[in-house]
CSV table of C-alpha atoms and ligand atoms in Angstrom, one decimal:
chain,number,residue,atom,x,y,z
R,22,UNK,CA,0.0,0.3,0.2
R,23,UNK,CA,3.0,2.6,0.9
R,24,UNK,CA,5.6,1.4,-1.8
R,25,UNK,CA,7.4,4.5,-3.3
R,26,UNK,CA,6.8,6.4,-0.1
R,27,UNK,CA,9.0,7.2,2.7
R,28,UNK,CA,8.2,7.8,6.2
R,29,UNK,CA,10.6,9.4,8.9
R,30,UNK,CA,9.9,8.1,12.0
R,31,UNK,CA,11.7,10.3,15.2
R,32,UNK,CA,12.3,8.0,18.3
R,33,UNK,CA,12.0,4.6,16.4
R,34,UNK,CA,15.3,2.8,17.4
R,35,UNK,CA,13.0,1.0,20.7
R,36,UNK,CA,9.4,1.0,22.0
R,37,UNK,CA,6.3,2.5,19.6
R,38,UNK,CA,8.6,4.3,17.2
R,39,UNK,CA,10.3,1.2,16.4
R,40,UNK,CA,6.8,-0.6,16.3
R,41,UNK,CA,5.1,2.3,13.8
R,42,UNK,CA,8.2,2.7,11.3
R,43,UNK,CA,8.4,-1.7,10.6
R,44,UNK,CA,4.5,-2.1,10.2
R,45,UNK,CA,5.1,0.7,7.6
R,46,UNK,CA,7.7,-1.3,5.9
R,47,UNK,CA,5.3,-4.1,5.9
R,48,UNK,CA,3.5,-1.7,3.4
R,49,UNK,CA,6.2,-1.3,1.4
R,50,UNK,CA,7.6,2.4,2.8
R,51,UNK,CA,11.2,3.2,2.7
R,52,UNK,CA,12.3,4.3,6.8
R,53,UNK,CA,14.5,6.8,8.0
R,54,UNK,CA,15.2,5.8,11.6
R,55,UNK,CA,16.2,7.6,14.4
R,56,UNK,CA,16.8,7.6,17.9
R,57,UNK,CA,19.8,6.7,20.1
R,58,UNK,CA,21.0,3.3,21.6
R,59,UNK,CA,22.1,0.6,19.4
R,60,UNK,CA,21.1,1.3,15.5
R,61,UNK,CA,21.7,-2.1,13.9
R,62,UNK,CA,19.2,-3.8,15.7
R,63,UNK,CA,16.4,-2.2,14.7
R,64,UNK,CA,17.6,-1.3,11.7
R,65,UNK,CA,17.8,-5.4,11.1
R,66,UNK,CA,14.1,-5.6,12.4
R,67,UNK,CA,12.5,-3.1,10.2
R,68,UNK,CA,15.0,-4.6,6.8
R,69,UNK,CA,13.6,-8.0,7.6
R,70,UNK,CA,9.7,-6.5,8.2
R,71,UNK,CA,10.4,-4.9,5.1
R,72,UNK,CA,11.7,-7.3,3.3
R,73,UNK,CA,9.1,-9.0,1.3
R,74,UNK,CA,7.6,-5.4,-0.2
R,75,UNK,CA,11.7,-4.3,-1.0
R,76,UNK,CA,11.5,-1.5,1.4
R,77,UNK,CA,15.1,0.5,2.3
R,78,UNK,CA,16.3,1.6,5.6
R,79,UNK,CA,17.9,4.8,6.2
R,80,UNK,CA,19.0,6.3,9.7
R,81,UNK,CA,19.9,9.6,10.6
R,82,UNK,CA,20.9,9.9,14.6
R,83,UNK,CA,19.4,13.5,15.0
R,84,UNK,CA,18.6,14.6,18.6
R,85,UNK,CA,16.1,15.7,18.7
R,86,UNK,CA,16.0,18.7,21.4
R,87,UNK,CA,18.9,20.9,18.8
R,88,UNK,CA,17.0,22.9,15.8
R,89,UNK,CA,19.9,22.1,13.7
R,90,UNK,CA,19.9,18.8,14.2
R,91,UNK,CA,16.4,18.1,12.8
R,92,UNK,CA,17.3,20.7,9.7
R,93,UNK,CA,20.3,18.3,8.8
R,94,UNK,CA,17.9,15.0,9.5
R,95,UNK,CA,14.9,16.7,7.0
R,96,UNK,CA,17.8,16.6,4.5
R,97,UNK,CA,19.3,13.6,5.1
R,98,UNK,CA,15.7,12.0,4.6
R,99,UNK,CA,15.4,13.9,0.9
R,100,UNK,CA,18.1,13.2,-0.4
R,101,UNK,CA,17.6,9.5,0.8
R,102,UNK,CA,14.5,9.2,-0.8
R,103,UNK,CA,13.3,12.4,-2.3
R,104,UNK,CA,10.7,13.5,0.3
R,105,UNK,CA,10.1,13.0,3.5
R,106,UNK,CA,6.0,11.8,2.7
R,107,UNK,CA,4.8,10.4,6.4
R,108,UNK,CA,5.9,12.3,9.0
R,109,UNK,CA,5.8,10.6,12.0
R,110,UNK,CA,6.6,12.8,15.7
R,111,UNK,CA,7.2,9.8,18.3
R,112,UNK,CA,10.3,10.8,20.2
R,113,UNK,CA,9.4,11.5,23.6
R,114,UNK,CA,10.7,11.5,27.2
R,115,UNK,CA,9.4,11.1,30.2
R,116,UNK,CA,10.5,12.3,34.3
R,117,UNK,CA,8.3,12.5,37.3
R,118,UNK,CA,8.0,14.8,39.9
R,119,UNK,CA,5.6,17.0,41.8
R,120,UNK,CA,5.9,20.8,39.7
R,121,UNK,CA,7.7,22.0,42.9
R,122,UNK,CA,11.2,19.8,42.7
R,123,UNK,CA,10.2,19.4,39.1
R,124,UNK,CA,14.4,19.6,37.9
R,125,UNK,CA,14.2,23.0,35.4
R,126,UNK,CA,16.4,21.0,32.7
R,127,UNK,CA,14.0,18.4,32.4
R,128,UNK,CA,11.3,20.2,32.1
R,129,UNK,CA,12.8,22.3,29.8
R,130,UNK,CA,13.9,18.8,27.5
R,131,UNK,CA,10.4,16.9,27.9
R,132,UNK,CA,8.8,20.2,26.0
R,133,UNK,CA,12.5,20.3,23.3
R,134,UNK,CA,11.6,16.7,22.4
R,135,UNK,CA,8.0,15.9,23.2
R,136,UNK,CA,7.1,19.0,20.7
R,137,UNK,CA,9.0,21.1,20.3
R,138,UNK,CA,10.8,18.9,17.0
R,139,UNK,CA,7.6,18.1,16.4
R,140,UNK,CA,6.8,21.9,15.2
R,141,UNK,CA,10.7,21.8,13.3
R,142,UNK,CA,10.2,18.9,11.3
R,143,UNK,CA,6.5,19.6,10.8
R,144,UNK,CA,7.5,22.4,9.3
R,145,UNK,CA,10.7,21.5,6.9
R,146,UNK,CA,8.5,18.0,6.1
R,147,UNK,CA,5.3,20.6,4.6
R,148,UNK,CA,6.1,22.1,1.7
R,149,UNK,CA,7.1,19.2,-0.2
R,150,UNK,CA,4.1,17.3,0.7
R,151,UNK,CA,1.9,20.6,0.3
R,152,UNK,CA,3.6,20.4,-4.0
R,153,UNK,CA,2.9,16.7,-4.3
R,154,UNK,CA,-0.6,16.9,-2.5
R,155,UNK,CA,0.1,13.7,-0.8
R,156,UNK,CA,1.0,13.8,3.0
R,157,UNK,CA,0.9,11.8,6.7
R,158,UNK,CA,1.9,14.0,9.8
R,159,UNK,CA,0.9,11.0,12.5
R,160,UNK,CA,2.0,12.5,16.0
R,161,UNK,CA,2.6,10.3,18.9
R,162,UNK,CA,0.8,11.8,21.4
R,163,UNK,CA,-0.7,9.6,24.8
R,164,UNK,CA,-3.6,9.4,27.0
R,165,UNK,CA,-2.1,12.2,28.6
R,166,UNK,CA,-2.6,14.6,25.9
R,167,UNK,CA,-6.2,14.0,27.0
R,168,UNK,CA,-6.5,14.0,30.3
R,169,UNK,CA,-3.4,14.8,33.5
R,170,UNK,CA,-1.8,12.5,35.4
R,171,UNK,CA,0.5,13.7,38.8
R,172,UNK,CA,3.8,14.4,39.0
R,173,UNK,CA,4.1,14.7,34.7
R,174,UNK,CA,3.4,18.5,35.0
R,175,UNK,CA,5.7,18.7,31.6
R,176,UNK,CA,4.8,15.4,30.2
R,177,UNK,CA,0.9,16.2,30.1
R,178,UNK,CA,2.0,19.9,29.0
R,179,UNK,CA,4.1,18.8,26.0
R,180,UNK,CA,1.0,16.0,25.1
R,181,UNK,CA,-1.6,18.3,25.4
R,182,UNK,CA,0.4,20.7,23.5
R,183,UNK,CA,1.0,17.9,20.5
R,184,UNK,CA,-3.2,17.6,19.8
R,185,UNK,CA,-3.1,21.4,19.8
R,186,UNK,CA,-0.6,21.4,17.6
R,187,UNK,CA,-2.4,18.1,15.5
R,188,UNK,CA,-5.8,20.3,15.4
R,189,UNK,CA,-3.8,23.6,14.1
R,190,UNK,CA,-1.8,21.6,11.5
R,191,UNK,CA,-5.1,19.9,10.1
R,192,UNK,CA,-6.8,22.9,9.5
R,193,UNK,CA,-3.9,24.7,7.7
R,194,UNK,CA,-4.1,21.9,5.3
R,195,UNK,CA,-7.7,20.4,5.3
R,196,UNK,CA,-8.4,21.4,1.8
R,197,UNK,CA,-4.9,19.3,0.1
R,198,UNK,CA,-4.0,15.7,0.6
R,199,UNK,CA,-2.2,16.3,3.6
R,200,UNK,CA,-3.4,14.9,6.5
R,201,UNK,CA,-2.5,15.7,10.7
R,202,UNK,CA,-3.9,13.2,13.4
R,203,UNK,CA,-2.3,12.2,16.7
R,204,UNK,CA,-2.2,8.6,18.9
R,205,UNK,CA,-3.0,8.8,21.8
R,206,UNK,CA,-1.2,5.2,23.6
R,207,UNK,CA,-2.7,4.6,27.1
R,208,UNK,CA,0.5,1.9,28.8
R,209,UNK,CA,2.9,0.3,26.7
R,210,UNK,CA,5.2,-1.5,27.9
R,211,UNK,CA,8.8,-0.3,26.7
R,212,UNK,CA,11.7,1.1,27.6
R,213,UNK,CA,9.9,4.7,29.1
R,214,UNK,CA,7.3,2.8,31.0
R,215,UNK,CA,9.6,0.0,32.5
R,216,UNK,CA,10.8,2.4,34.4
R,217,UNK,CA,8.1,3.2,36.4
R,218,UNK,CA,7.1,-0.2,36.3
R,219,UNK,CA,10.9,-0.6,38.6
R,220,UNK,CA,10.0,3.0,40.5
R,221,UNK,CA,6.7,1.1,41.6
R,222,UNK,CA,8.5,-2.6,42.5
R,223,UNK,CA,10.8,-0.9,44.7
R,224,UNK,CA,8.5,2.3,46.3
R,225,UNK,CA,6.0,-1.0,47.3
R,226,UNK,CA,8.7,-3.5,47.7
R,227,UNK,CA,6.4,-5.9,45.0
R,228,UNK,CA,7.6,-8.0,42.8
R,229,UNK,CA,7.8,-6.5,38.7
R,230,UNK,CA,4.5,-8.8,38.0
R,231,UNK,CA,2.7,-7.3,40.4
R,232,UNK,CA,4.0,-3.6,40.3
R,233,UNK,CA,2.6,-3.9,36.6
R,234,UNK,CA,-0.9,-4.9,37.9
R,235,UNK,CA,-0.3,-2.4,40.2
R,236,UNK,CA,0.2,0.5,37.4
R,237,UNK,CA,-2.6,-0.9,34.8
R,238,UNK,CA,-5.2,-1.0,37.5
R,239,UNK,CA,-4.6,2.6,38.1
R,240,UNK,CA,-5.3,4.0,34.7
R,241,UNK,CA,-6.2,0.5,32.9
R,242,UNK,CA,-9.7,-1.0,32.8
R,243,UNK,CA,-8.8,-3.3,29.7
R,244,UNK,CA,-5.4,-4.4,33.3
R,245,UNK,CA,-3.4,-5.0,29.5
R,246,UNK,CA,-1.0,-3.0,27.5
R,247,UNK,CA,-1.2,-1.5,24.2
R,248,UNK,CA,1.4,-3.3,21.8
R,249,UNK,CA,3.8,-0.9,19.6
R,250,UNK,CA,2.2,-3.8,17.0
R,251,UNK,CA,-1.3,-2.4,17.4
R,252,UNK,CA,0.0,1.0,17.0
R,253,UNK,CA,1.9,0.3,14.3
R,254,UNK,CA,-1.6,-0.9,12.6
R,255,UNK,CA,-3.4,2.2,13.9
R,256,UNK,CA,-1.1,4.5,11.2
R,257,UNK,CA,-1.5,2.1,8.7
R,258,UNK,CA,-4.4,2.7,8.7
R,259,UNK,CA,-4.3,6.9,9.0
R,260,UNK,CA,-1.9,6.1,5.9
R,261,UNK,CA,-4.0,4.5,3.9
R,262,UNK,CA,-6.7,5.9,2.0
R,263,UNK,CA,-9.6,5.0,3.7
R,264,UNK,CA,-7.9,7.8,6.0
R,265,UNK,CA,-8.2,10.5,3.3
R,266,UNK,CA,-10.9,12.8,5.4
R,267,UNK,CA,-10.0,12.2,8.7
R,268,UNK,CA,-8.4,15.1,10.1
R,269,UNK,CA,-7.0,15.7,13.5
R,270,UNK,CA,-7.7,13.5,15.8
R,271,UNK,CA,-6.3,12.7,19.1
R,272,UNK,CA,-7.6,9.2,18.7
R,273,UNK,CA,-6.8,6.7,21.8
R,274,UNK,CA,-5.6,3.4,22.5
R,275,UNK,CA,-6.0,3.1,25.8
R,276,UNK,CA,-8.1,0.3,27.2
R,277,UNK,CA,-11.0,2.7,28.6
R,278,UNK,CA,-8.2,5.2,30.7
R,279,UNK,CA,-10.0,8.1,29.3
R,280,UNK,CA,-13.2,6.6,29.0
R,281,UNK,CA,-13.4,7.0,32.8
V,25,NAD,P1,11.5,4.5,24.3
V,25,NAD,O1,11.9,5.7,25.8
V,25,NAD,O2,10.9,3.0,24.1
V,25,NAD,O3,12.1,4.9,23.0
V,25,NAD,C1,11.9,6.5,23.1
V,25,NAD,C2,12.8,7.0,21.6
V,25,NAD,O4,12.8,7.9,21.7
V,25,NAD,C3,13.9,6.1,21.1
V,25,NAD,O5,14.3,5.4,20.2
V,25,NAD,C4,15.2,6.3,21.5
V,25,NAD,O6,16.5,7.1,21.6
V,25,NAD,C5,14.3,7.9,21.4
V,25,NAD,N1,14.8,9.6,21.9
V,25,NAD,C6,15.2,10.0,23.3
V,25,NAD,N2,15.4,11.4,23.5
V,25,NAD,C7,16.1,11.3,22.2
V,25,NAD,C8,16.4,12.7,21.9
V,25,NAD,N3,16.8,13.7,22.6
V,25,NAD,N4,16.1,12.9,20.3
V,25,NAD,C9,16.0,11.6,18.8
V,25,NAD,N5,15.7,10.4,19.9
V,25,NAD,C10,15.5,10.3,21.2
V,25,NAD,O7,10.0,4.8,24.5
V,25,NAD,P2,8.5,4.8,24.1
V,25,NAD,O8,7.6,4.0,24.9
V,25,NAD,O9,8.6,4.0,22.6
V,25,NAD,O10,7.3,6.6,23.2
V,25,NAD,C11,8.1,6.8,22.8
V,25,NAD,C12,6.6,8.0,22.1
V,25,NAD,O11,5.5,7.4,22.5
V,25,NAD,C13,6.9,8.7,23.2
V,25,NAD,O12,6.7,10.2,22.7
V,25,NAD,C14,6.5,8.3,23.6
V,25,NAD,O13,6.2,9.8,25.1
V,25,NAD,C15,5.4,7.9,23.9
V,25,NAD,N6,3.9,7.2,24.9
V,25,NAD,C16,4.3,6.5,25.2
V,25,NAD,C17,3.9,5.4,26.2
V,25,NAD,C18,4.7,4.3,26.6
V,25,NAD,O14,2.7,3.8,27.7
V,25,NAD,N7,5.1,3.4,26.7
V,25,NAD,C19,2.6,6.2,26.2
V,25,NAD,C20,1.8,6.7,25.6
V,25,NAD,C21,2.5,8.2,24.7
C-alpha cells in the first residue's frame, strides 16, 4: 500500500517508534530511522519487516532537542529518498516529580523533545507534502494529551500541546491531501514505562509482575498494555486511503483509560 512512499519515524530505535516503523515498512514504505542507542538491531528488524515489500532503510542520529540536528535530518531524508511523505513524530522522554521539585532542565528537555521537535519536523516536511498534494503527519501524543496525571507536569503539558499542534496542522491543510492526526496510547510496556514499573516495585517492595498490575489497575480498565504492533497498525490506517478525510483527531488506544 505504501510502496514508493518514505516515512521518517523519530525515536524509532526502540518501543512504539520501532513498532510503527516496522508496520510502515511491511506496507512497502522506505523508512528513515532516528533515535539513540543500538541502531543495528532496530535497522535489521525494520529491514526484515519490509523485505517482502522491498522497503529500504536509512538512519539519522539527530538529537530531537537540537534544531540544527533536525534540519540536517530533514535534508538527509530528502537526499536519501526524494522527500518525506509520512512523518511520525514519536521521540519522547518522561520524568516524574511534583511541580515544585521538577528539575528545570528536565522540563526544558521534555518540552523540546516531546513537543517543539514536532513543530520543527512538521514545518520542514510540509512544503514538499503540499506540493505533492499527499502527506501524512502522525503525532504520537499520549492519553496524557487528553487527561492529566500527578507528577507528570512537563509530559502532560507537552502532550496536550502536541494534540493542539495536530489540530492546527490538520486545519491549515484541510483542503489538501495532507492530513495530520495524533495517536494517544495508554500504557505500553516499553523502556520508558518499564522505568516506572521498576520505581513502583522498589517503592512498594513488590515483584515486577505485581508492579505492572498495580500500574495498570490505577489507570487502564482493560488491565492490558497496548502494544507497539497495535499502534503500528493504527499508523498504517492513518496512511490508508480510508483515512483521507480523518483530520485533526486525537485517537486514543488506551484500554478505556480516558473513558472514565
Ligand atoms: P522508548 O524509550 O522505548 O523510545 C523512545 C525513543 O525516542 C528511543 O528511540 C530513543 O532513542 C528516542 N529518543 C529519546 N530522546 C531522543 C532525542 N533527544 N532525540 C532523538 N531520539 C530520542 O519510549 P516509547 O514508550 O516507545 O515512547 C515513544 C513515544 O510514545 C513517546 O513520545 C512517548 O511519550 C509516547 N507514549 C508512550 C507510552 C508508553 O506507555 N510507553 C504511552 C503514551 C505515549
